[in-house]
JSON list of C-alpha atoms in Angstrom, two decimals:
[
{"chain": "S", "resi": 1, "resn": "MET", "atom": "CA", "xyz": [-169.44, 75.49, 134.49]},
{"chain": "S", "resi": 2, "resn": "SER", "atom": "CA", "xyz": [-168.10, 78.68, 136.04]},
{"chain": "S", "resi": 3, "resn": "THR", "atom": "CA", "xyz": [-165.25, 79.73, 138.28]},
{"chain": "S", "resi": 4, "resn": "LYS", "atom": "CA", "xyz": [-165.15, 82.06, 141.24]},
{"chain": "S", "resi": 5, "resn": "VAL", "atom": "CA", "xyz": [-166.51, 85.46, 140.42]},
{"chain": "S", "resi": 6, "resn": "CYS", "atom": "CA", "xyz": [-163.71, 87.65, 141.72]},
{"chain": "S", "resi": 7, "resn": "ALA", "atom": "CA", "xyz": [-160.36, 87.80, 143.42]},
{"chain": "S", "resi": 8, "resn": "CYS", "atom": "CA", "xyz": [-160.79, 90.40, 146.12]},
{"chain": "S", "resi": 9, "resn": "VAL", "atom": "CA", "xyz": [-157.78, 92.10, 147.63]},
{"chain": "S", "resi": 10, "resn": "CYS", "atom": "CA", "xyz": [-158.53, 93.49, 151.08]},
{"chain": "S", "resi": 11, "resn": "LEU", "atom": "CA", "xyz": [-156.82, 96.69, 152.21]},
{"chain": "S", "resi": 12, "resn": "CYS", "atom": "CA", "xyz": [-157.08, 97.79, 155.82]},
{"chain": "S", "resi": 13, "resn": "ALA", "atom": "CA", "xyz": [-157.25, 101.56, 156.23]},
{"chain": "S", "resi": 14, "resn": "LEU", "atom": "CA", "xyz": [-156.69, 103.38, 159.49]},
{"chain": "S", "resi": 15, "resn": "CYS", "atom": "CA", "xyz": [-155.54, 106.87, 160.42]},
{"chain": "S", "resi": 16, "resn": "GLY", "atom": "CA", "xyz": [-152.41, 105.31, 161.91]},
{"chain": "S", "resi": 17, "resn": "ARG", "atom": "CA", "xyz": [-151.46, 102.57, 164.32]},
{"chain": "S", "resi": 18, "resn": "ALA", "atom": "CA", "xyz": [-153.13, 103.30, 167.64]},
{"chain": "S", "resi": 19, "resn": "ALA", "atom": "CA", "xyz": [-151.58, 102.41, 170.97]},
{"chain": "S", "resi": 20, "resn": "ALA", "atom": "CA", "xyz": [-153.02, 101.97, 174.43]},
{"chain": "S", "resi": 21, "resn": "GLY", "atom": "CA", "xyz": [-154.37, 105.30, 175.59]},
{"chain": "S", "resi": 22, "resn": "THR", "atom": "CA", "xyz": [-155.34, 106.29, 172.04]},
{"chain": "S", "resi": 23, "resn": "PRO", "atom": "CA", "xyz": [-159.07, 106.71, 171.33]},
{"chain": "S", "resi": 24, "resn": "ILE", "atom": "CA", "xyz": [-160.79, 104.14, 169.16]},
{"chain": "S", "resi": 25, "resn": "PRO", "atom": "CA", "xyz": [-161.39, 105.87, 165.78]},
{"chain": "S", "resi": 26, "resn": "PRO", "atom": "CA", "xyz": [-165.02, 106.81, 165.09]},
{"chain": "S", "resi": 27, "resn": "SER", "atom": "CA", "xyz": [-166.63, 104.11, 163.06]},
{"chain": "S", "resi": 28, "resn": "LEU", "atom": "CA", "xyz": [-169.93, 104.97, 161.52]},
{"chain": "S", "resi": 29, "resn": "GLY", "atom": "CA", "xyz": [-171.27, 107.88, 159.52]},
{"chain": "S", "resi": 30, "resn": "SER", "atom": "CA", "xyz": [-173.42, 108.84, 156.56]},
{"chain": "S", "resi": 31, "resn": "PRO", "atom": "CA", "xyz": [-171.88, 108.20, 153.12]},
{"chain": "S", "resi": 32, "resn": "GLN", "atom": "CA", "xyz": [-170.66, 111.05, 150.99]},
{"chain": "S", "resi": 33, "resn": "PRO", "atom": "CA", "xyz": [-172.09, 111.22, 147.45]},
{"chain": "S", "resi": 34, "resn": "GLU", "atom": "CA", "xyz": [-170.19, 108.56, 145.50]},
{"chain": "S", "resi": 35, "resn": "PRO", "atom": "CA", "xyz": [-171.07, 106.39, 142.52]},
{"chain": "S", "resi": 36, "resn": "HIS", "atom": "CA", "xyz": [-173.07, 103.29, 143.39]},
{"chain": "S", "resi": 37, "resn": "ALA", "atom": "CA", "xyz": [-173.58, 103.99, 147.09]},
{"chain": "S", "resi": 38, "resn": "PHE", "atom": "CA", "xyz": [-175.42, 100.88, 148.26]},
{"chain": "S", "resi": 39, "resn": "PRO", "atom": "CA", "xyz": [-178.60, 100.86, 150.35]},
{"chain": "S", "resi": 40, "resn": "SER", "atom": "CA", "xyz": [-178.11, 101.23, 154.08]},
{"chain": "S", "resi": 41, "resn": "LEU", "atom": "CA", "xyz": [-177.88, 97.96, 156.00]},
{"chain": "S", "resi": 42, "resn": "SER", "atom": "CA", "xyz": [-176.92, 99.38, 159.39]},
{"chain": "S", "resi": 43, "resn": "PRO", "atom": "CA", "xyz": [-179.04, 101.39, 161.83]},
{"chain": "S", "resi": 44, "resn": "PHE", "atom": "CA", "xyz": [-175.89, 103.24, 162.91]},
{"chain": "S", "resi": 45, "resn": "LEU", "atom": "CA", "xyz": [-175.29, 105.06, 159.62]},
{"chain": "S", "resi": 46, "resn": "SER", "atom": "CA", "xyz": [-177.07, 108.20, 160.77]},
{"chain": "S", "resi": 47, "resn": "GLN", "atom": "CA", "xyz": [-173.98, 109.02, 162.83]},
{"chain": "S", "resi": 48, "resn": "THR", "atom": "CA", "xyz": [-171.52, 111.31, 161.11]},
{"chain": "S", "resi": 49, "resn": "ASN", "atom": "CA", "xyz": [-168.14, 110.96, 162.84]},
{"chain": "S", "resi": 50, "resn": "GLY", "atom": "CA", "xyz": [-166.68, 108.60, 160.28]},
{"chain": "S", "resi": 51, "resn": "VAL", "atom": "CA", "xyz": [-167.05, 110.95, 157.31]},
{"chain": "S", "resi": 52, "resn": "LYS", "atom": "CA", "xyz": [-165.63, 114.08, 158.93]},
{"chain": "S", "resi": 53, "resn": "PRO", "atom": "CA", "xyz": [-162.51, 115.31, 157.06]},
{"chain": "S", "resi": 54, "resn": "GLU", "atom": "CA", "xyz": [-160.51, 115.42, 160.31]},
{"chain": "S", "resi": 55, "resn": "HIS", "atom": "CA", "xyz": [-160.84, 111.65, 160.47]},
{"chain": "S", "resi": 56, "resn": "GLY", "atom": "CA", "xyz": [-158.98, 111.15, 157.20]},
{"chain": "S", "resi": 57, "resn": "LEU", "atom": "CA", "xyz": [-155.49, 109.72, 156.84]},
{"chain": "S", "resi": 58, "resn": "ALA", "atom": "CA", "xyz": [-152.37, 110.92, 158.56]},
{"chain": "S", "resi": 59, "resn": "SER", "atom": "CA", "xyz": [-149.27, 111.30, 156.39]},
{"chain": "S", "resi": 60, "resn": "THR", "atom": "CA", "xyz": [-148.14, 107.76, 157.23]},
{"chain": "S", "resi": 61, "resn": "GLY", "atom": "CA", "xyz": [-151.49, 106.40, 156.14]},
{"chain": "S", "resi": 62, "resn": "GLN", "atom": "CA", "xyz": [-151.33, 108.34, 152.88]},
{"chain": "S", "resi": 63, "resn": "ALA", "atom": "CA", "xyz": [-147.95, 106.81, 152.10]},
{"chain": "S", "resi": 64, "resn": "GLN", "atom": "CA", "xyz": [-149.23, 103.33, 152.97]},
{"chain": "S", "resi": 65, "resn": "ALA", "atom": "CA", "xyz": [-152.25, 103.78, 150.70]},
{"chain": "S", "resi": 66, "resn": "ALA", "atom": "CA", "xyz": [-150.15, 104.84, 147.73]},
{"chain": "S", "resi": 67, "resn": "ALA", "atom": "CA", "xyz": [-147.73, 101.96, 148.32]},
{"chain": "S", "resi": 68, "resn": "ALA", "atom": "CA", "xyz": [-150.60, 99.50, 148.56]},
{"chain": "S", "resi": 69, "resn": "GLY", "atom": "CA", "xyz": [-151.94, 100.71, 145.23]},
{"chain": "S", "resi": 70, "resn": "MET", "atom": "CA", "xyz": [-148.58, 100.18, 143.58]},
{"chain": "S", "resi": 71, "resn": "GLU", "atom": "CA", "xyz": [-148.34, 96.71, 145.06]},
{"chain": "S", "resi": 72, "resn": "TRP", "atom": "CA", "xyz": [-151.83, 95.85, 143.78]},
{"chain": "S", "resi": 73, "resn": "ALA", "atom": "CA", "xyz": [-150.82, 97.06, 140.32]},
{"chain": "S", "resi": 74, "resn": "ARG", "atom": "CA", "xyz": [-147.73, 94.86, 140.51]},
{"chain": "S", "resi": 75, "resn": "GLN", "atom": "CA", "xyz": [-149.81, 91.82, 141.46]},
{"chain": "S", "resi": 76, "resn": "ILE", "atom": "CA", "xyz": [-152.26, 92.45, 138.63]},
{"chain": "S", "resi": 77, "resn": "GLY", "atom": "CA", "xyz": [-149.48, 92.71, 136.07]},
{"chain": "S", "resi": 78, "resn": "PRO", "atom": "CA", "xyz": [-149.11, 94.86, 132.97]},
{"chain": "S", "resi": 79, "resn": "HIS", "atom": "CA", "xyz": [-151.96, 95.70, 130.59]},
{"chain": "S", "resi": 80, "resn": "PRO", "atom": "CA", "xyz": [-154.96, 94.44, 132.58]},
{"chain": "S", "resi": 81, "resn": "ASP", "atom": "CA", "xyz": [-158.43, 94.73, 131.13]},
{"chain": "S", "resi": 82, "resn": "PRO", "atom": "CA", "xyz": [-159.70, 97.95, 132.73]},
{"chain": "S", "resi": 83, "resn": "ALA", "atom": "CA", "xyz": [-163.21, 96.52, 132.89]},
{"chain": "S", "resi": 84, "resn": "SER", "atom": "CA", "xyz": [-161.96, 93.70, 135.14]},
{"chain": "S", "resi": 85, "resn": "LEU", "atom": "CA", "xyz": [-160.85, 96.07, 137.90]},
{"chain": "S", "resi": 86, "resn": "ARG", "atom": "CA", "xyz": [-162.97, 97.67, 140.59]},
{"chain": "S", "resi": 87, "resn": "ILE", "atom": "CA", "xyz": [-162.40, 99.44, 143.89]},
{"chain": "S", "resi": 88, "resn": "VAL", "atom": "CA", "xyz": [-165.10, 99.20, 146.55]},
{"chain": "S", "resi": 89, "resn": "ALA", "atom": "CA", "xyz": [-164.58, 101.21, 149.72]},
{"chain": "S", "resi": 90, "resn": "SER", "atom": "CA", "xyz": [-166.26, 101.99, 152.99]},
{"chain": "S", "resi": 91, "resn": "PRO", "atom": "CA", "xyz": [-167.76, 105.48, 152.68]},
{"chain": "S", "resi": 92, "resn": "PHE", "atom": "CA", "xyz": [-165.74, 106.95, 155.55]},
{"chain": "S", "resi": 93, "resn": "ALA", "atom": "CA", "xyz": [-163.17, 109.69, 155.11]},
{"chain": "S", "resi": 94, "resn": "ARG", "atom": "CA", "xyz": [-160.12, 107.53, 155.81]},
{"chain": "S", "resi": 95, "resn": "THR", "atom": "CA", "xyz": [-161.19, 104.68, 153.55]},
{"chain": "S", "resi": 96, "resn": "LEU", "atom": "CA", "xyz": [-162.26, 106.94, 150.68]},
{"chain": "S", "resi": 97, "resn": "GLU", "atom": "CA", "xyz": [-158.89, 108.69, 150.86]},
{"chain": "S", "resi": 98, "resn": "THR", "atom": "CA", "xyz": [-157.11, 105.32, 150.98]},
{"chain": "S", "resi": 99, "resn": "ALA", "atom": "CA", "xyz": [-159.08, 104.04, 147.99]},
{"chain": "S", "resi": 100, "resn": "THR", "atom": "CA", "xyz": [-158.45, 107.21, 146.00]},
{"chain": "S", "resi": 101, "resn": "LEU", "atom": "CA", "xyz": [-154.70, 107.14, 146.62]},
{"chain": "S", "resi": 102, "resn": "ALA", "atom": "CA", "xyz": [-154.47, 103.39, 145.90]},
{"chain": "S", "resi": 103, "resn": "GLY", "atom": "CA", "xyz": [-156.48, 103.79, 142.72]},
{"chain": "S", "resi": 104, "resn": "VAL", "atom": "CA", "xyz": [-153.92, 106.12, 141.15]},
{"chain": "S", "resi": 105, "resn": "ALA", "atom": "CA", "xyz": [-151.63, 103.18, 140.35]},
{"chain": "S", "resi": 106, "resn": "VAL", "atom": "CA", "xyz": [-154.34, 101.42, 138.31]},
{"chain": "S", "resi": 107, "resn": "GLY", "atom": "CA", "xyz": [-156.05, 104.45, 136.83]},
{"chain": "S", "resi": 108, "resn": "ILE", "atom": "CA", "xyz": [-159.24, 104.26, 138.88]},
{"chain": "S", "resi": 109, "resn": "ALA", "atom": "CA", "xyz": [-160.65, 107.41, 140.47]},
{"chain": "S", "resi": 110, "resn": "PRO", "atom": "CA", "xyz": [-163.95, 108.45, 142.06]},
{"chain": "S", "resi": 111, "resn": "GLY", "atom": "CA", "xyz": [-166.45, 109.52, 139.45]},
{"chain": "S", "resi": 112, "resn": "ASP", "atom": "CA", "xyz": [-164.54, 107.99, 136.54]},
{"chain": "S", "resi": 113, "resn": "GLY", "atom": "CA", "xyz": [-167.84, 107.32, 134.78]},
{"chain": "S", "resi": 114, "resn": "ALA", "atom": "CA", "xyz": [-167.13, 103.63, 134.31]},
{"chain": "S", "resi": 115, "resn": "GLY", "atom": "CA", "xyz": [-168.54, 102.47, 137.63]},
{"chain": "S", "resi": 116, "resn": "ARG", "atom": "CA", "xyz": [-165.16, 101.13, 138.72]},
{"chain": "S", "resi": 117, "resn": "PHE", "atom": "CA", "xyz": [-165.02, 103.13, 141.96]},
{"chain": "S", "resi": 118, "resn": "ALA", "atom": "CA", "xyz": [-167.87, 102.45, 144.38]},
{"chain": "S", "resi": 119, "resn": "THR", "atom": "CA", "xyz": [-168.71, 102.81, 148.01]},
{"chain": "S", "resi": 120, "resn": "ALA", "atom": "CA", "xyz": [-170.40, 100.09, 150.04]},
{"chain": "S", "resi": 121, "resn": "GLU", "atom": "CA", "xyz": [-172.01, 100.73, 153.38]},
{"chain": "S", "resi": 122, "resn": "GLU", "atom": "CA", "xyz": [-171.56, 97.03, 154.06]},
{"chain": "S", "resi": 123, "resn": "LEU", "atom": "CA", "xyz": [-167.85, 97.85, 154.58]},
{"chain": "S", "resi": 124, "resn": "VAL", "atom": "CA", "xyz": [-168.24, 100.50, 157.29]},
{"chain": "S", "resi": 125, "resn": "GLU", "atom": "CA", "xyz": [-166.32, 99.89, 160.48]},
{"chain": "S", "resi": 126, "resn": "ARG", "atom": "CA", "xyz": [-167.95, 97.86, 163.17]},
{"chain": "S", "resi": 127, "resn": "HIS", "atom": "CA", "xyz": [-169.79, 100.05, 165.63]},
{"chain": "S", "resi": 128, "resn": "PHE", "atom": "CA", "xyz": [-168.25, 99.74, 169.09]},
{"chain": "S", "resi": 129, "resn": "GLY", "atom": "CA", "xyz": [-171.12, 101.40, 170.96]},
{"chain": "S", "resi": 130, "resn": "GLY", "atom": "CA", "xyz": [-170.06, 103.13, 174.16]},
{"chain": "S", "resi": 131, "resn": "PHE", "atom": "CA", "xyz": [-166.41, 102.35, 173.39]},
{"chain": "S", "resi": 132, "resn": "GLU", "atom": "CA", "xyz": [-166.42, 104.76, 170.43]},
{"chain": "S", "resi": 133, "resn": "LEU", "atom": "CA", "xyz": [-163.75, 107.46, 170.92]},
{"chain": "S", "resi": 134, "resn": "GLN", "atom": "CA", "xyz": [-162.63, 105.72, 174.12]},
{"chain": "S", "resi": 135, "resn": "ASP", "atom": "CA", "xyz": [-159.33, 104.09, 175.01]},
{"chain": "S", "resi": 136, "resn": "HIS", "atom": "CA", "xyz": [-157.95, 101.73, 172.37]},
{"chain": "S", "resi": 137, "resn": "ALA", "atom": "CA", "xyz": [-157.42, 99.14, 175.12]},
{"chain": "S", "resi": 138, "resn": "HIS", "atom": "CA", "xyz": [-161.18, 98.42, 175.02]},
{"chain": "S", "resi": 139, "resn": "TYR", "atom": "CA", "xyz": [-160.61, 96.42, 171.81]},
{"chain": "S", "resi": 140, "resn": "ALA", "atom": "CA", "xyz": [-159.25, 93.55, 173.91]},
{"chain": "S", "resi": 141, "resn": "THR", "atom": "CA", "xyz": [-162.46, 93.46, 175.94]},
{"chain": "S", "resi": 142, "resn": "VAL", "atom": "CA", "xyz": [-164.59, 93.38, 172.81]},
{"chain": "S", "resi": 143, "resn": "TRP", "atom": "CA", "xyz": [-162.59, 90.58, 171.21]},
{"chain": "S", "resi": 144, "resn": "GLU", "atom": "CA", "xyz": [-162.69, 88.46, 174.37]},
{"chain": "S", "resi": 145, "resn": "GLU", "atom": "CA", "xyz": [-166.48, 88.73, 174.35]},
{"chain": "S", "resi": 146, "resn": "ASP", "atom": "CA", "xyz": [-166.57, 87.98, 170.61]},
{"chain": "S", "resi": 147, "resn": "ALA", "atom": "CA", "xyz": [-164.84, 84.66, 171.23]},
{"chain": "S", "resi": 148, "resn": "ARG", "atom": "CA", "xyz": [-167.50, 83.72, 173.78]},
{"chain": "S", "resi": 149, "resn": "ASP", "atom": "CA", "xyz": [-170.66, 84.92, 172.05]},
{"chain": "S", "resi": 150, "resn": "LEU", "atom": "CA", "xyz": [-171.19, 85.90, 168.40]},
{"chain": "S", "resi": 151, "resn": "ASP", "atom": "CA", "xyz": [-174.32, 87.79, 169.39]},
{"chain": "S", "resi": 152, "resn": "TRP", "atom": "CA", "xyz": [-172.71, 89.89, 172.12]},
{"chain": "S", "resi": 153, "resn": "HIS", "atom": "CA", "xyz": [-173.15, 93.63, 171.52]},
{"chain": "S", "resi": 154, "resn": "PRO", "atom": "CA", "xyz": [-170.71, 96.20, 172.90]},
{"chain": "S", "resi": 155, "resn": "PRO", "atom": "CA", "xyz": [-172.57, 98.30, 175.49]},
{"chain": "S", "resi": 156, "resn": "GLY", "atom": "CA", "xyz": [-174.24, 101.36, 174.14]},
{"chain": "S", "resi": 157, "resn": "GLY", "atom": "CA", "xyz": [-175.76, 99.77, 171.04]},
{"chain": "S", "resi": 158, "resn": "GLY", "atom": "CA", "xyz": [-172.67, 98.39, 169.31]},
{"chain": "S", "resi": 159, "resn": "GLU", "atom": "CA", "xyz": [-172.63, 95.69, 166.64]},
{"chain": "S", "resi": 160, "resn": "SER", "atom": "CA", "xyz": [-172.08, 92.01, 167.33]},
{"chain": "S", "resi": 161, "resn": "VAL", "atom": "CA", "xyz": [-169.83, 89.81, 165.22]},
{"chain": "S", "resi": 162, "resn": "ARG", "atom": "CA", "xyz": [-172.92, 88.28, 163.65]},
{"chain": "S", "resi": 163, "resn": "ASP", "atom": "CA", "xyz": [-174.25, 91.73, 162.72]},
{"chain": "S", "resi": 164, "resn": "VAL", "atom": "CA", "xyz": [-171.09, 92.51, 160.79]},
{"chain": "S", "resi": 165, "resn": "ALA", "atom": "CA", "xyz": [-170.98, 89.03, 159.25]},
{"chain": "S", "resi": 166, "resn": "VAL", "atom": "CA", "xyz": [-174.50, 89.50, 157.85]},
{"chain": "S", "resi": 167, "resn": "ARG", "atom": "CA", "xyz": [-173.55, 92.67, 156.01]},
{"chain": "S", "resi": 168, "resn": "ALA", "atom": "CA", "xyz": [-170.26, 91.19, 154.79]},
{"chain": "S", "resi": 169, "resn": "ALA", "atom": "CA", "xyz": [-172.14, 88.23, 153.32]},
{"chain": "S", "resi": 170, "resn": "ALA", "atom": "CA", "xyz": [-174.59, 90.65, 151.71]},
{"chain": "S", "resi": 171, "resn": "LEU", "atom": "CA", "xyz": [-171.71, 92.47, 150.01]},
{"chain": "S", "resi": 172, "resn": "PHE", "atom": "CA", "xyz": [-170.22, 89.26, 148.63]},
{"chain": "S", "resi": 173, "resn": "ALA", "atom": "CA", "xyz": [-173.63, 88.26, 147.28]},
{"chain": "S", "resi": 174, "resn": "ARG", "atom": "CA", "xyz": [-174.01, 91.69, 145.71]},
{"chain": "S", "resi": 175, "resn": "LEU", "atom": "CA", "xyz": [-170.61, 91.49, 144.03]},
{"chain": "S", "resi": 176, "resn": "GLU", "atom": "CA", "xyz": [-171.42, 88.04, 142.66]},
{"chain": "S", "resi": 177, "resn": "ALA", "atom": "CA", "xyz": [-174.71, 89.29, 141.25]},
{"chain": "S", "resi": 178, "resn": "GLU", "atom": "CA", "xyz": [-173.19, 92.43, 139.74]},
{"chain": "S", "resi": 179, "resn": "LEU", "atom": "CA", "xyz": [-170.03, 90.92, 138.28]},
{"chain": "S", "resi": 180, "resn": "GLY", "atom": "CA", "xyz": [-171.46, 87.57, 137.23]},
{"chain": "S", "resi": 181, "resn": "PRO", "atom": "CA", "xyz": [-169.65, 84.22, 137.06]},
{"chain": "S", "resi": 182, "resn": "VAL", "atom": "CA", "xyz": [-166.67, 83.61, 134.81]},
{"chain": "S", "resi": 183, "resn": "ALA", "atom": "CA", "xyz": [-167.41, 80.87, 132.29]},
{"chain": "S", "resi": 184, "resn": "ALA", "atom": "CA", "xyz": [-164.92, 78.01, 132.37]},
{"chain": "S", "resi": 185, "resn": "GLY", "atom": "CA", "xyz": [-162.81, 77.84, 129.22]},
{"chain": "S", "resi": 186, "resn": "SER", "atom": "CA", "xyz": [-163.69, 81.38, 128.20]},
{"chain": "S", "resi": 187, "resn": "GLY", "atom": "CA", "xyz": [-160.16, 82.62, 128.76]},
{"chain": "S", "resi": 188, "resn": "GLU", "atom": "CA", "xyz": [-161.59, 85.39, 130.91]},
{"chain": "S", "resi": 189, "resn": "GLY", "atom": "CA", "xyz": [-159.92, 85.83, 134.27]},
{"chain": "S", "resi": 190, "resn": "PRO", "atom": "CA", "xyz": [-161.79, 86.63, 137.47]},
{"chain": "S", "resi": 191, "resn": "LYS", "atom": "CA", "xyz": [-162.71, 90.22, 138.20]},
{"chain": "S", "resi": 192, "resn": "ARG", "atom": "CA", "xyz": [-160.26, 91.90, 140.54]},
{"chain": "S", "resi": 193, "resn": "VAL", "atom": "CA", "xyz": [-161.82, 93.94, 143.31]},
{"chain": "S", "resi": 194, "resn": "LEU", "atom": "CA", "xyz": [-159.95, 96.01, 145.88]},
{"chain": "S", "resi": 195, "resn": "LEU", "atom": "CA", "xyz": [-162.01, 96.17, 149.09]},
{"chain": "S", "resi": 196, "resn": "VAL", "atom": "CA", "xyz": [-160.95, 99.09, 151.27]},
{"chain": "S", "resi": 197, "resn": "ALA", "atom": "CA", "xyz": [-162.30, 98.85, 154.79]},
{"chain": "S", "resi": 198, "resn": "HIS", "atom": "CA", "xyz": [-161.50, 98.70, 158.50]},
{"chain": "S", "resi": 199, "resn": "GLY", "atom": "CA", "xyz": [-160.00, 96.25, 160.97]},
{"chain": "S", "resi": 200, "resn": "ASP", "atom": "CA", "xyz": [-162.90, 94.30, 162.44]},
{"chain": "S", "resi": 201, "resn": "THR", "atom": "CA", "xyz": [-164.99, 94.57, 159.28]},
{"chain": "S", "resi": 202, "resn": "LEU", "atom": "CA", "xyz": [-162.24, 92.94, 157.24]},
{"chain": "S", "resi": 203, "resn": "SER", "atom": "CA", "xyz": [-161.36, 90.25, 159.78]},
{"chain": "S", "resi": 204, "resn": "ILE", "atom": "CA", "xyz": [-165.01, 89.23, 160.06]},
{"chain": "S", "resi": 205, "resn": "ALA", "atom": "CA", "xyz": [-165.55, 89.45, 156.29]},
{"chain": "S", "resi": 206, "resn": "THR", "atom": "CA", "xyz": [-162.51, 87.24, 155.71]},
{"chain": "S", "resi": 207, "resn": "ALA", "atom": "CA", "xyz": [-163.87, 84.64, 158.12]},
{"chain": "S", "resi": 208, "resn": "VAL", "atom": "CA", "xyz": [-167.20, 84.74, 156.29]},
{"chain": "S", "resi": 209, "resn": "ALA", "atom": "CA", "xyz": [-165.59, 84.25, 152.88]},
{"chain": "S", "resi": 210, "resn": "LYS", "atom": "CA", "xyz": [-163.44, 81.37, 154.11]},
{"chain": "S", "resi": 211, "resn": "GLY", "atom": "CA", "xyz": [-166.20, 79.70, 156.08]},
{"chain": "S", "resi": 212, "resn": "ALA", "atom": "CA", "xyz": [-164.02, 80.01, 159.17]},
{"chain": "S", "resi": 213, "resn": "ASP", "atom": "CA", "xyz": [-165.03, 80.26, 162.82]},
{"chain": "S", "resi": 214, "resn": "LEU", "atom": "CA", "xyz": [-166.43, 83.75, 163.34]},
{"chain": "S", "resi": 215, "resn": "ALA", "atom": "CA", "xyz": [-165.55, 83.59, 167.03]},
{"chain": "S", "resi": 216, "resn": "GLN", "atom": "CA", "xyz": [-161.90, 83.57, 165.96]},
{"chain": "S", "resi": 217, "resn": "HIS", "atom": "CA", "xyz": [-162.17, 86.36, 163.41]},
{"chain": "S", "resi": 218, "resn": "ARG", "atom": "CA", "xyz": [-159.15, 88.12, 164.87]},
{"chain": "S", "resi": 219, "resn": "ALA", "atom": "CA", "xyz": [-157.01, 85.29, 163.48]},
{"chain": "S", "resi": 220, "resn": "HIS", "atom": "CA", "xyz": [-157.65, 87.01, 160.12]},
{"chain": "S", "resi": 221, "resn": "ALA", "atom": "CA", "xyz": [-156.68, 90.50, 161.29]},
{"chain": "S", "resi": 222, "resn": "GLN", "atom": "CA", "xyz": [-154.68, 92.62, 158.86]},
{"chain": "S", "resi": 223, "resn": "GLU", "atom": "CA", "xyz": [-151.96, 95.15, 159.44]},
{"chain": "S", "resi": 224, "resn": "THR", "atom": "CA", "xyz": [-152.66, 98.73, 158.48]},
{"chain": "S", "resi": 225, "resn": "GLY", "atom": "CA", "xyz": [-152.07, 99.13, 154.75]},
{"chain": "S", "resi": 226, "resn": "GLU", "atom": "CA", "xyz": [-151.67, 95.36, 154.22]},
{"chain": "S", "resi": 227, "resn": "LEU", "atom": "CA", "xyz": [-153.03, 93.75, 151.06]},
{"chain": "S", "resi": 228, "resn": "ARG", "atom": "CA", "xyz": [-154.58, 90.30, 151.40]},
{"chain": "S", "resi": 229, "resn": "ARG", "atom": "CA", "xyz": [-156.02, 88.19, 148.59]},
{"chain": "S", "resi": 230, "resn": "LEU", "atom": "CA", "xyz": [-159.46, 86.68, 149.08]},
{"chain": "S", "resi": 231, "resn": "VAL", "atom": "CA", "xyz": [-161.27, 84.62, 146.44]},
{"chain": "S", "resi": 232, "resn": "VAL", "atom": "CA", "xyz": [-165.06, 84.75, 146.60]}
]
């Protein structure tokens, strides 16, 4: 017998809360060299906007990331087994910065040599096609279409809900294979993984993990800098 493989905590990272009239942040780009960069699952990863330094965190986002790391450390409790902790982040500038700042509280940093800080291209932001770098108000249009058709693609070659769900499921399968099940009665707790990603990616991934209706993925939306526990 075995228990769930890991207790994931999802952390939503954005440059800052956008309002109507604010451009949608760039979503997809090529990963920077990081330990355990996973094979590409998306045809959009040749774009480079997402990894540009100017698309990193604003000061508010930096403070939120550090606070989220301290809250995760509080939830974990004192003296955790270092081998039981892992941070897995989207390879974009804002998520890598978020993950790095959050990792300070638990002693995890990029290139720590223990494989505890990884990037996963499965976590990149959903590609919004022709709505990239356009008015933030276009989100509402996308989500209305999502509720009607899981295979609807934003114009200009964007990703459908199902596209993102496929890569989210692939990440969960990868984590299960890498971390292995926890044997019942062993006294070993589940691995704790901090997933650092973006709004639609996390809402769709949460729906996948819970077996919920993908058409209603926005019911699982997170606030910027919010931690949310997810057992997979």
